[in-house]
């Protein structure tokens, strides 16, 4: 089973947007997908409730406590969205149960600075030190051709973390969150968006 967590302690960095898109991409690829949310506000849970039953099914991974019980047995891909401010014991517990961590970062100075402590905490965690979990950074709302994306790559070098891809700013992502329909649910994804997602999707399906 693939276990993917989307995390960044800063609110509004694009965690839930990434989580729902990943869930729908795997669902369209015939995986049995469970989407869970460590956030007590259950934003992805609400998103799922508003999603049409005619779309590729994404199941709700119910998480009732901080122990993070395993997803149901039939699950092939578990995706965990997380709240702002996740750190310490709760972060460690979640890291121990995941294979891949996707961290969306926007190229603003504030976002980068806010992520610094998180990157440090991640790199000190046993699961990461023992190489049991892969961490990949995603530049969110970043055009890969711009100065901003180069700055992000330079910034990440000090943590030895890979920038897996950059995903551009687009109103389509805002609509996806509002309507329950992601860019992957339709039959025609814009080739530019497809190109942005491909390195992340390849990175996620790669065996470790
Ligand atoms: N690539 C993007 N382009 C445009 N808007 C985006 C993009 N990614 C996220 N957003 C918007 O930014 C806001 C915050 O994103 P969200 O995924 O909810 O962040 P988080 O879960 O980290 O708090 C939402 O309104 C979402 O629609
Ligand atoms: Mg969120």
Tab-separated table of C-alpha atoms and ligand atoms in Angstrom:
chain	number	residue	atom	x	y	z
A	1	UNK	CA	0.000	0.000	0.000
A	2	UNK	CA	1.246	3.463	-0.817
A	3	UNK	CA	0.970	5.889	2.061
A	4	UNK	CA	1.355	9.518	1.117
A	5	UNK	CA	1.181	12.462	3.490
A	6	UNK	CA	0.847	16.093	2.437
A	7	UNK	CA	2.275	18.452	5.041
A	8	UNK	CA	3.499	21.965	5.663
A	9	UNK	CA	2.894	23.807	8.927
A	10	UNK	CA	1.825	26.944	7.082
A	11	UNK	CA	-1.890	27.302	6.296
A	12	UNK	CA	-2.804	28.116	2.719
A	13	UNK	CA	0.299	26.522	1.209
A	14	UNK	CA	-1.753	24.166	-0.967
A	15	UNK	CA	-1.852	20.948	1.084
A	16	UNK	CA	-5.524	20.154	0.608
A	17	UNK	CA	-5.396	21.118	-3.063
A	18	UNK	CA	-2.517	18.706	-3.606
A	19	UNK	CA	-4.119	15.975	-1.502
A	20	UNK	CA	-7.426	15.961	-3.402
A	21	UNK	CA	-5.661	16.056	-6.778
A	22	UNK	CA	-3.419	13.149	-5.875
A	23	UNK	CA	-6.417	11.196	-4.600
A	24	UNK	CA	-8.347	11.727	-7.823
A	25	UNK	CA	-5.346	10.902	-10.037
A	26	UNK	CA	-4.811	7.569	-8.290
A	27	UNK	CA	-8.563	6.897	-8.328
A	28	UNK	CA	-8.621	7.462	-12.102
A	29	UNK	CA	-5.812	4.954	-12.337
A	30	UNK	CA	-7.977	2.258	-10.763
A	31	UNK	CA	-6.413	2.356	-7.323
A	32	UNK	CA	-8.556	1.950	-4.208
A	33	UNK	CA	-7.958	5.341	-2.691
A	34	UNK	CA	-8.665	6.443	0.847
A	35	UNK	CA	-8.316	10.115	1.695
A	36	UNK	CA	-7.920	11.095	5.332
A	37	UNK	CA	-7.442	14.322	7.183
A	38	UNK	CA	-5.594	14.893	10.446
A	39	UNK	CA	-7.235	18.299	10.596
A	40	UNK	CA	-10.031	18.387	13.131
A	41	UNK	CA	-11.884	20.680	10.733
A	42	UNK	CA	-11.874	17.807	8.208
A	43	UNK	CA	-11.654	20.052	5.149
A	44	UNK	CA	-10.954	17.168	2.774
A	45	UNK	CA	-13.770	15.213	4.445
A	46	UNK	CA	-16.170	18.025	3.526
A	47	UNK	CA	-14.689	18.159	0.044
A	48	UNK	CA	-15.335	14.437	-0.378
A	49	UNK	CA	-18.920	14.804	0.810
A	50	UNK	CA	-19.519	17.305	-2.000
A	51	UNK	CA	-17.930	15.147	-4.707
A	52	UNK	CA	-20.209	13.549	-7.292
A	53	UNK	CA	-20.693	9.789	-7.064
A	54	UNK	CA	-20.267	9.606	-10.827
A	55	UNK	CA	-16.581	10.486	-10.588
A	56	UNK	CA	-13.765	8.023	-9.874
A	57	UNK	CA	-14.405	6.948	-6.275
A	58	UNK	CA	-12.330	8.315	-3.421
A	59	UNK	CA	-13.169	6.783	-0.064
A	60	UNK	CA	-13.082	8.524	3.259
A	61	UNK	CA	-10.326	7.350	5.591
A	62	UNK	CA	-11.835	7.995	8.984
A	63	UNK	CA	-9.330	9.172	11.517
A	64	UNK	CA	-10.763	9.514	14.965
A	65	UNK	CA	-7.684	9.881	17.137
A	66	UNK	CA	-4.056	10.929	17.190
A	67	UNK	CA	-2.871	7.316	16.935
A	68	UNK	CA	-3.713	7.322	13.243
A	69	UNK	CA	-5.305	3.912	12.801
A	70	UNK	CA	-4.436	2.051	9.589
A	71	UNK	CA	-6.597	2.607	6.527
A	72	UNK	CA	-9.065	-0.196	5.633
A	73	UNK	CA	-7.583	-3.458	4.319
A	74	UNK	CA	-8.750	-3.013	0.726
A	75	UNK	CA	-6.876	0.295	0.419
A	76	UNK	CA	-4.093	0.484	-2.186
A	77	UNK	CA	-3.324	4.203	-1.865
A	78	UNK	CA	-3.787	6.146	1.371
A	79	UNK	CA	-3.504	9.907	1.212
A	80	UNK	CA	-3.292	11.934	4.380
A	81	UNK	CA	-3.984	15.658	4.418
A	82	UNK	CA	-2.710	17.480	7.493
A	83	UNK	CA	-3.505	20.722	9.299
A	84	UNK	CA	-1.430	23.844	9.653
A	85	UNK	CA	0.890	23.752	12.635
A	86	UNK	CA	1.508	19.999	12.627
A	87	UNK	CA	4.691	19.317	14.581
A	88	UNK	CA	6.183	17.369	17.485
A	89	UNK	CA	4.652	14.075	18.570
A	90	UNK	CA	1.735	14.140	16.130
A	91	UNK	CA	4.089	14.786	13.214
A	92	UNK	CA	6.423	11.955	14.280
A	93	UNK	CA	3.546	9.514	14.667
A	94	UNK	CA	2.278	10.309	11.197
A	95	UNK	CA	5.765	10.159	9.654
A	96	UNK	CA	6.294	6.678	11.069
A	97	UNK	CA	3.300	5.397	9.156
A	98	UNK	CA	3.954	6.987	5.772
A	99	UNK	CA	6.251	6.213	2.807
A	100	UNK	CA	6.255	9.563	1.039
A	101	UNK	CA	5.832	13.103	2.263
A	102	UNK	CA	4.843	15.834	-0.178
A	103	UNK	CA	5.512	19.369	1.034
A	104	UNK	CA	3.961	22.235	-0.918
A	105	UNK	CA	5.890	25.477	-0.581
A	106	UNK	CA	5.076	28.770	-2.181
A	107	UNK	CA	8.052	30.853	-3.256
A	108	UNK	CA	7.280	33.785	-0.968
A	109	UNK	CA	9.969	34.677	1.574
A	110	UNK	CA	7.407	34.198	4.368
A	111	UNK	CA	6.539	30.709	3.249
A	112	UNK	CA	10.150	29.716	2.918
A	113	UNK	CA	10.998	31.057	6.356
A	114	UNK	CA	7.934	29.419	7.885
A	115	UNK	CA	9.015	26.099	6.386
A	116	UNK	CA	12.579	26.289	7.706
A	117	UNK	CA	11.791	24.890	11.184
A	118	UNK	CA	9.639	22.235	9.612
A	119	UNK	CA	12.397	21.087	7.264
A	120	UNK	CA	14.783	20.973	10.196
A	121	UNK	CA	12.321	19.008	12.295
A	122	UNK	CA	11.719	16.621	9.414
A	123	UNK	CA	15.407	15.981	8.868
A	124	UNK	CA	15.891	15.233	12.595
A	125	UNK	CA	13.091	12.666	12.668
A	126	UNK	CA	14.153	9.045	12.995
A	127	UNK	CA	12.036	7.767	10.092
A	128	UNK	CA	13.735	10.298	7.810
A	129	UNK	CA	17.234	9.698	9.176
A	130	UNK	CA	16.794	5.963	8.751
A	131	UNK	CA	15.640	6.564	5.199
A	132	UNK	CA	12.257	4.963	5.770
A	133	UNK	CA	10.401	7.860	4.214
A	134	UNK	CA	11.022	10.054	1.139
A	135	UNK	CA	10.391	13.773	1.208
A	136	UNK	CA	9.601	15.713	-1.941
A	137	UNK	CA	8.981	19.431	-2.213
A	138	UNK	CA	6.450	20.930	-4.597
A	139	UNK	CA	6.634	24.586	-5.536
A	140	UNK	CA	2.983	25.621	-5.351
A	141	UNK	CA	1.735	28.527	-7.459
A	142	UNK	CA	5.180	28.673	-9.055
A	143	UNK	CA	5.871	28.961	-12.738
A	144	UNK	CA	8.909	26.723	-13.301
A	145	UNK	CA	10.354	29.172	-15.856
A	146	UNK	CA	10.601	32.063	-13.430
A	147	UNK	CA	13.200	33.519	-11.115
A	148	UNK	CA	10.974	32.474	-8.194
A	149	UNK	CA	11.416	28.800	-8.993
A	150	UNK	CA	15.204	29.161	-9.238
A	151	UNK	CA	15.212	30.896	-5.855
A	152	UNK	CA	13.238	28.012	-4.407
A	153	UNK	CA	15.711	25.445	-5.768
A	154	UNK	CA	18.612	27.405	-4.237
A	155	UNK	CA	16.817	27.715	-0.919
A	156	UNK	CA	16.154	23.971	-0.759
A	157	UNK	CA	19.754	22.998	-1.452
A	158	UNK	CA	20.759	23.747	2.142
A	159	UNK	CA	18.327	21.077	3.379
A	160	UNK	CA	19.313	18.556	0.741
A	161	UNK	CA	15.670	18.266	-0.271
A	162	UNK	CA	14.546	17.766	-3.868
A	163	UNK	CA	12.168	20.142	-5.607
A	164	UNK	CA	10.135	17.477	-7.370
A	165	UNK	CA	8.053	19.856	-9.439
A	166	UNK	CA	6.397	23.273	-9.646
A	167	UNK	CA	2.673	23.709	-10.121
A	168	UNK	CA	1.500	26.972	-11.567
A	169	UNK	CA	-1.133	29.292	-10.223
A	170	UNK	CA	-4.471	28.625	-11.857
A	171	UNK	CA	-8.103	29.335	-11.076
A	172	UNK	CA	-8.802	25.720	-12.015
A	173	UNK	CA	-7.347	24.638	-8.686
A	174	UNK	CA	-9.613	27.020	-6.829
A	175	UNK	CA	-12.622	25.684	-8.747
A	176	UNK	CA	-11.568	22.092	-8.058
A	177	UNK	CA	-11.645	22.755	-4.353
A	178	UNK	CA	-15.057	24.423	-4.645
A	179	UNK	CA	-16.765	21.879	-6.900
A	180	UNK	CA	-15.240	18.525	-5.913
A	181	UNK	CA	-14.038	18.052	-9.500
A	182	UNK	CA	-10.256	18.048	-9.954
A	183	UNK	CA	-8.169	18.691	-13.048
A	184	UNK	CA	-7.746	14.927	-13.363
A	185	UNK	CA	-11.461	14.162	-13.353
A	186	UNK	CA	-12.152	15.571	-16.802
A	187	UNK	CA	-10.914	14.004	-19.999
A	188	UNK	CA	-8.816	16.934	-21.108
A	189	UNK	CA	-6.181	18.220	-18.766
A	190	UNK	CA	-4.224	21.166	-20.151
A	191	UNK	CA	-0.884	19.840	-21.493
A	192	UNK	CA	1.006	22.472	-19.486
A	193	UNK	CA	-0.614	21.307	-16.255
A	194	UNK	CA	0.003	17.679	-17.200
A	195	UNK	CA	3.675	18.516	-17.643
A	196	UNK	CA	3.812	20.128	-14.192
A	197	UNK	CA	2.261	17.114	-12.459
A	198	UNK	CA	4.189	14.378	-14.238
A	199	UNK	CA	7.445	14.513	-12.200
A	200	UNK	CA	5.452	14.369	-8.949
A	201	UNK	CA	3.283	11.461	-10.093
A	202	UNK	CA	6.374	9.575	-11.334
A	203	UNK	CA	8.141	10.247	-8.032
A	204	UNK	CA	5.142	8.961	-6.083
A	205	UNK	CA	4.757	5.701	-7.971
A	206	UNK	CA	8.474	4.923	-7.919
A	207	UNK	CA	9.215	2.038	-5.576
A	208	UNK	CA	11.460	2.691	-2.630
B	1	LIG	N1	-1.806	26.225	-7.737
B	1	LIG	C1	-2.785	27.002	-7.270
B	1	LIG	N2	-3.304	28.010	-8.029
B	1	LIG	C2	-4.281	28.799	-7.545
B	1	LIG	N3	-4.831	28.687	-6.332
B	1	LIG	C3	-4.358	27.715	-5.521
B	1	LIG	C4	-3.324	26.829	-5.942
B	1	LIG	N4	-3.073	25.977	-4.913
B	1	LIG	C5	-3.908	26.312	-3.916
B	1	LIG	N5	-4.691	27.353	-4.276
B	1	LIG	C6	-5.735	28.015	-3.468
B	1	LIG	O1	-5.124	28.503	-2.291
B	1	LIG	C7	-5.998	28.354	-1.164
B	1	LIG	C8	-5.279	27.543	-0.083
B	1	LIG	O2	-5.015	26.242	-0.578
B	1	LIG	P1	-5.237	24.957	0.333
B	1	LIG	O3	-4.983	23.777	-0.545
B	1	LIG	O4	-6.537	25.015	1.037
B	1	LIG	O5	-4.042	25.134	1.384
B	1	LIG	P2	-3.809	24.401	2.801
B	1	LIG	O6	-4.545	23.109	2.771
B	1	LIG	O7	-2.321	24.238	2.870
B	1	LIG	O8	-4.300	25.342	3.859
B	1	LIG	C9	-7.253	27.674	-1.700
B	1	LIG	O9	-8.213	28.671	-1.933
B	1	LIG	C10	-6.816	27.042	-3.004
B	1	LIG	O10	-7.866	26.981	-3.931
B	2	LIG	MG1	-5.952	22.304	4.130
